[in-house]
Amino acid sequence: MNRRKRRSRRWSMRLLRMAERPEDLNLPNAVITRIIKEALPDGVNISKEARSAISRAASVFVLYATSCANNFAMKGKRKTLNAGDVLAAMEEMEFQRFVTPLKEALDVYKRGQKGKKEASEQKKKDKDKKPDSEDHEKGREEENENEDEDERMEEEEPKEVENEEEEVEN
């Protein structure tokens, strides 16, 4: 038995122990159906059995790739898988031709995440600036109101003083 078959057989046994039921290992049918439709030319149909077989194969592939990537993480004494682990797993699984497209897709994803993060930070900065300017505006309005009240009170005070003087004279 060659190395790949032995490794695959050991992995299959480990996989079966991980899942309580075989159905737990399947990817969502809607996702699989969408991927299949995008991959096939227009007008080509696929039977339920073929869709189910592809779904199971995709699930097994994902779990196998995850297991291989986990081995690389464990060798690095880490519990978290990272992109480098997945890329190394793809090479170990003899899928070298997918490594370059995966790296490119990862770069696109990272750029997108960086753009989202920058947009979020800018939005937060803008939001922080608005309340300050609104508070400043409110502060000005309150000051103006207070000044108006003070002026009114000052105008009323002389009248009261005059009224008191009139009463004293009487």
mmCIF file of C-alpha atoms in Angstrom:
data_model
loop_
_atom_site.group_PDB
_atom_site.id
_atom_site.type_symbol
_atom_site.label_atom_id
_atom_site.label_comp_id
_atom_site.label_asym_id
_atom_site.label_seq_id
_atom_site.Cartn_x
_atom_site.Cartn_y
_atom_site.Cartn_z
ATOM 1 C CA MET A 1 0.000 0.000 0.000
ATOM 2 C CA ASN A 2 1.496 3.343 -0.956
ATOM 3 C CA ARG A 3 1.932 6.258 1.406
ATOM 4 C CA ARG A 4 -1.056 8.230 0.109
ATOM 5 C CA LYS A 5 -3.504 5.332 0.550
ATOM 6 C CA ARG A 6 -2.262 4.606 4.087
ATOM 7 C CA ARG A 7 -2.600 8.237 5.028
ATOM 8 C CA SER A 8 -6.056 8.406 3.461
ATOM 9 C CA ARG A 9 -7.217 5.272 5.280
ATOM 10 C CA ARG A 10 -5.939 6.588 8.655
ATOM 11 C CA TRP A 11 -7.584 9.891 7.996
ATOM 12 C CA SER A 12 -10.900 8.232 7.082
ATOM 13 C CA MET A 13 -10.926 6.358 10.383
ATOM 14 C CA ARG A 14 -10.207 9.569 12.294
ATOM 15 C CA LEU A 15 -12.916 11.360 10.338
ATOM 16 C CA LEU A 16 -15.533 8.763 11.219
ATOM 17 C CA ARG A 17 -14.653 9.057 14.909
ATOM 18 C CA MET A 18 -15.045 12.877 14.760
ATOM 19 C CA ALA A 19 -18.585 12.826 13.387
ATOM 20 C CA GLU A 20 -21.501 11.427 15.301
ATOM 21 C CA ARG A 21 -23.514 10.860 12.125
ATOM 22 C CA PRO A 22 -22.394 10.749 8.493
ATOM 23 C CA GLU A 23 -24.873 13.534 7.641
ATOM 24 C CA ASP A 24 -22.939 15.854 9.960
ATOM 25 C CA LEU A 25 -20.096 15.869 7.470
ATOM 26 C CA ASN A 26 -22.070 17.240 4.509
ATOM 27 C CA LEU A 27 -21.928 20.793 3.268
ATOM 28 C CA PRO A 28 -25.244 22.619 2.751
ATOM 29 C CA ASN A 29 -27.045 21.436 -0.391
ATOM 30 C CA ALA A 30 -27.891 24.985 -1.487
ATOM 31 C CA VAL A 31 -24.217 25.937 -1.533
ATOM 32 C CA ILE A 32 -23.234 22.808 -3.449
ATOM 33 C CA THR A 33 -26.050 23.342 -5.967
ATOM 34 C CA ARG A 34 -24.980 26.951 -6.574
ATOM 35 C CA ILE A 35 -21.336 25.937 -7.102
ATOM 36 C CA ILE A 36 -22.353 23.160 -9.490
ATOM 37 C CA LYS A 37 -24.594 25.496 -11.521
ATOM 38 C CA GLU A 38 -21.782 28.051 -11.798
ATOM 39 C CA ALA A 39 -19.316 25.372 -12.941
ATOM 40 C CA LEU A 40 -21.521 23.757 -15.591
ATOM 41 C CA PRO A 41 -22.510 25.306 -18.926
ATOM 42 C CA ASP A 42 -26.082 26.528 -19.394
ATOM 43 C CA GLY A 43 -28.620 23.831 -20.164
ATOM 44 C CA VAL A 44 -26.728 21.035 -18.403
ATOM 45 C CA ASN A 45 -28.718 19.315 -15.675
ATOM 46 C CA ILE A 46 -27.470 17.184 -12.808
ATOM 47 C CA SER A 47 -29.305 14.404 -11.010
ATOM 48 C CA LYS A 48 -29.981 14.377 -7.263
ATOM 49 C CA GLU A 49 -27.650 11.404 -6.843
ATOM 50 C CA ALA A 50 -24.802 13.157 -8.634
ATOM 51 C CA ARG A 51 -25.377 16.310 -6.570
ATOM 52 C CA SER A 52 -25.346 14.228 -3.384
ATOM 53 C CA ALA A 53 -22.132 12.463 -4.434
ATOM 54 C CA ILE A 54 -20.445 15.784 -5.192
ATOM 55 C CA SER A 55 -21.635 17.139 -1.852
ATOM 56 C CA ARG A 56 -20.135 14.202 0.021
ATOM 57 C CA ALA A 57 -16.895 14.415 -1.954
ATOM 58 C CA ALA A 58 -16.623 18.151 -1.258
ATOM 59 C CA SER A 59 -17.252 17.568 2.448
ATOM 60 C CA VAL A 60 -14.590 14.860 2.597
ATOM 61 C CA PHE A 61 -12.133 17.099 0.744
ATOM 62 C CA VAL A 62 -12.734 20.009 3.154
ATOM 63 C CA LEU A 63 -12.339 17.769 6.180
ATOM 64 C CA TYR A 64 -9.192 16.158 4.782
ATOM 65 C CA ALA A 65 -7.644 19.535 3.961
ATOM 66 C CA THR A 66 -8.540 20.748 7.461
ATOM 67 C CA SER A 67 -6.965 17.684 9.038
ATOM 68 C CA CYS A 68 -3.747 18.155 7.053
ATOM 69 C CA ALA A 69 -3.651 21.863 7.889
ATOM 70 C CA ASN A 70 -4.208 20.996 11.548
ATOM 71 C CA ASN A 71 -1.141 18.721 11.419
ATOM 72 C CA PHE A 72 0.949 21.685 10.278
ATOM 73 C CA ALA A 73 -0.459 23.847 13.058
ATOM 74 C CA MET A 74 0.325 21.139 15.627
ATOM 75 C CA LYS A 75 3.891 20.868 14.306
ATOM 76 C CA GLY A 76 4.156 24.601 14.885
ATOM 77 C CA LYS A 77 2.769 24.094 18.420
ATOM 78 C CA ARG A 78 -0.301 26.172 17.630
ATOM 79 C CA LYS A 79 -3.991 25.475 18.060
ATOM 80 C CA THR A 80 -5.144 27.947 15.425
ATOM 81 C CA LEU A 81 -4.977 27.111 11.730
ATOM 82 C CA ASN A 82 -3.772 29.889 9.471
ATOM 83 C CA ALA A 83 -3.598 30.400 5.723
ATOM 84 C CA GLY A 84 -0.023 29.121 5.595
ATOM 85 C CA ASP A 85 -1.149 25.837 7.127
ATOM 86 C CA VAL A 86 -3.853 25.436 4.498
ATOM 87 C CA LEU A 87 -1.433 26.222 1.667
ATOM 88 C CA ALA A 88 1.101 23.725 3.040
ATOM 89 C CA ALA A 89 -1.677 21.153 3.358
ATOM 90 C CA MET A 90 -2.620 21.659 -0.280
ATOM 91 C CA GLU A 91 0.975 20.946 -1.306
ATOM 92 C CA GLU A 92 1.115 17.875 0.939
ATOM 93 C CA MET A 93 -2.138 16.610 -0.562
ATOM 94 C CA GLU A 94 -0.490 17.005 -3.985
ATOM 95 C CA PHE A 95 -2.683 19.898 -5.096
ATOM 96 C CA GLN A 96 0.226 22.216 -5.924
ATOM 97 C CA ARG A 97 -1.586 23.673 -8.923
ATOM 98 C CA PHE A 98 -4.158 25.218 -6.570
ATOM 99 C CA VAL A 99 -1.618 26.955 -4.338
ATOM 100 C CA THR A 100 -1.040 29.959 -6.622
ATOM 101 C CA PRO A 101 -4.769 30.654 -7.223
ATOM 102 C CA LEU A 102 -5.386 30.269 -3.481
ATOM 103 C CA LYS A 103 -2.625 32.767 -2.681
ATOM 104 C CA GLU A 104 -4.109 35.233 -5.161
ATOM 105 C CA ALA A 105 -7.594 34.777 -3.700
ATOM 106 C CA LEU A 106 -6.160 35.258 -0.206
ATOM 107 C CA ASP A 107 -4.482 38.519 -1.272
ATOM 108 C CA VAL A 108 -7.764 39.775 -2.746
ATOM 109 C CA TYR A 109 -9.553 38.839 0.480
ATOM 110 C CA LYS A 110 -6.940 40.607 2.636
ATOM 111 C CA ARG A 111 -7.156 43.767 0.526
ATOM 112 C CA GLY A 112 -10.937 43.702 0.819
ATOM 113 C CA GLN A 113 -10.761 43.285 4.588
ATOM 114 C CA LYS A 114 -8.217 46.095 4.851
ATOM 115 C CA GLY A 115 -10.501 48.369 2.821
ATOM 116 C CA LYS A 116 -13.475 47.502 5.033
ATOM 117 C CA LYS A 117 -11.434 48.163 8.152
ATOM 118 C CA GLU A 118 -10.259 51.541 6.875
ATOM 119 C CA ALA A 119 -13.810 52.490 5.886
ATOM 120 C CA SER A 120 -15.077 51.468 9.315
ATOM 121 C CA GLU A 121 -12.365 53.487 11.062
ATOM 122 C CA GLN A 122 -13.128 56.536 8.901
ATOM 123 C CA LYS A 123 -16.836 56.197 9.630
ATOM 124 C CA LYS A 124 -16.069 55.989 13.350
ATOM 125 C CA LYS A 125 -13.863 59.091 13.163
ATOM 126 C CA ASP A 126 -16.595 60.976 11.302
ATOM 127 C CA LYS A 127 -19.162 59.869 13.858
ATOM 128 C CA ASP A 128 -16.909 61.001 16.728
ATOM 129 C CA LYS A 129 -16.458 64.418 15.109
ATOM 130 C CA LYS A 130 -20.190 65.048 14.596
ATOM 131 C CA PRO A 131 -21.243 64.819 18.252
ATOM 132 C CA ASP A 132 -18.407 67.146 19.243
ATOM 133 C CA SER A 133 -19.505 69.778 16.751
ATOM 134 C CA GLU A 134 -23.152 69.263 17.725
ATOM 135 C CA ASP A 135 -22.233 69.581 21.399
ATOM 136 C CA HIS A 136 -20.272 72.702 20.584
ATOM 137 C CA GLU A 137 -23.290 74.104 18.727
ATOM 138 C CA LYS A 138 -25.578 73.227 21.639
ATOM 139 C CA GLY A 139 -23.109 74.833 24.025
ATOM 140 C CA ARG A 140 -23.202 78.036 21.981
ATOM 141 C CA GLU A 141 -27.000 78.011 21.906
ATOM 142 C CA GLU A 142 -27.153 77.502 25.671
ATOM 143 C CA GLU A 143 -24.670 80.339 26.210
ATOM 144 C CA ASN A 144 -26.773 82.633 24.034
ATOM 145 C CA GLU A 145 -29.921 81.658 25.950
ATOM 146 C CA ASN A 146 -28.176 82.291 29.262
ATOM 147 C CA GLU A 147 -26.962 85.677 28.046
ATOM 148 C CA ASP A 148 -30.497 86.570 26.916
ATOM 149 C CA GLU A 149 -31.859 85.579 30.329
ATOM 150 C CA ASP A 150 -29.174 87.645 32.073
ATOM 151 C CA GLU A 151 -30.041 90.664 29.922
ATOM 152 C CA ARG A 152 -33.741 90.253 30.690
ATOM 153 C CA MET A 153 -33.006 89.977 34.389
ATOM 154 C CA GLU A 154 -30.822 93.087 34.285
ATOM 155 C CA GLU A 155 -33.593 94.999 32.552
ATOM 156 C CA GLU A 156 -36.129 93.855 35.156
ATOM 157 C CA GLU A 157 -33.905 94.777 38.126
ATOM 158 C CA PRO A 158 -33.936 98.549 37.511
ATOM 159 C CA LYS A 159 -37.726 98.464 37.204
ATOM 160 C CA GLU A 160 -37.964 96.717 40.544
ATOM 161 C CA VAL A 161 -35.624 99.260 42.093
ATOM 162 C CA GLU A 162 -37.725 102.111 40.669
ATOM 163 C CA ASN A 163 -40.903 100.498 42.015
ATOM 164 C CA GLU A 164 -39.311 100.158 45.454
ATOM 165 C CA GLU A 165 -38.246 103.809 45.405
ATOM 166 C CA GLU A 166 -41.772 104.898 44.495
ATOM 167 C CA GLU A 167 -43.189 102.884 47.365
ATOM 168 C CA VAL A 168 -40.718 104.402 49.814
ATOM 169 C CA GLU A 169 -41.667 107.904 48.691
ATOM 170 C CA ASN A 170 -45.323 107.183 49.180
#
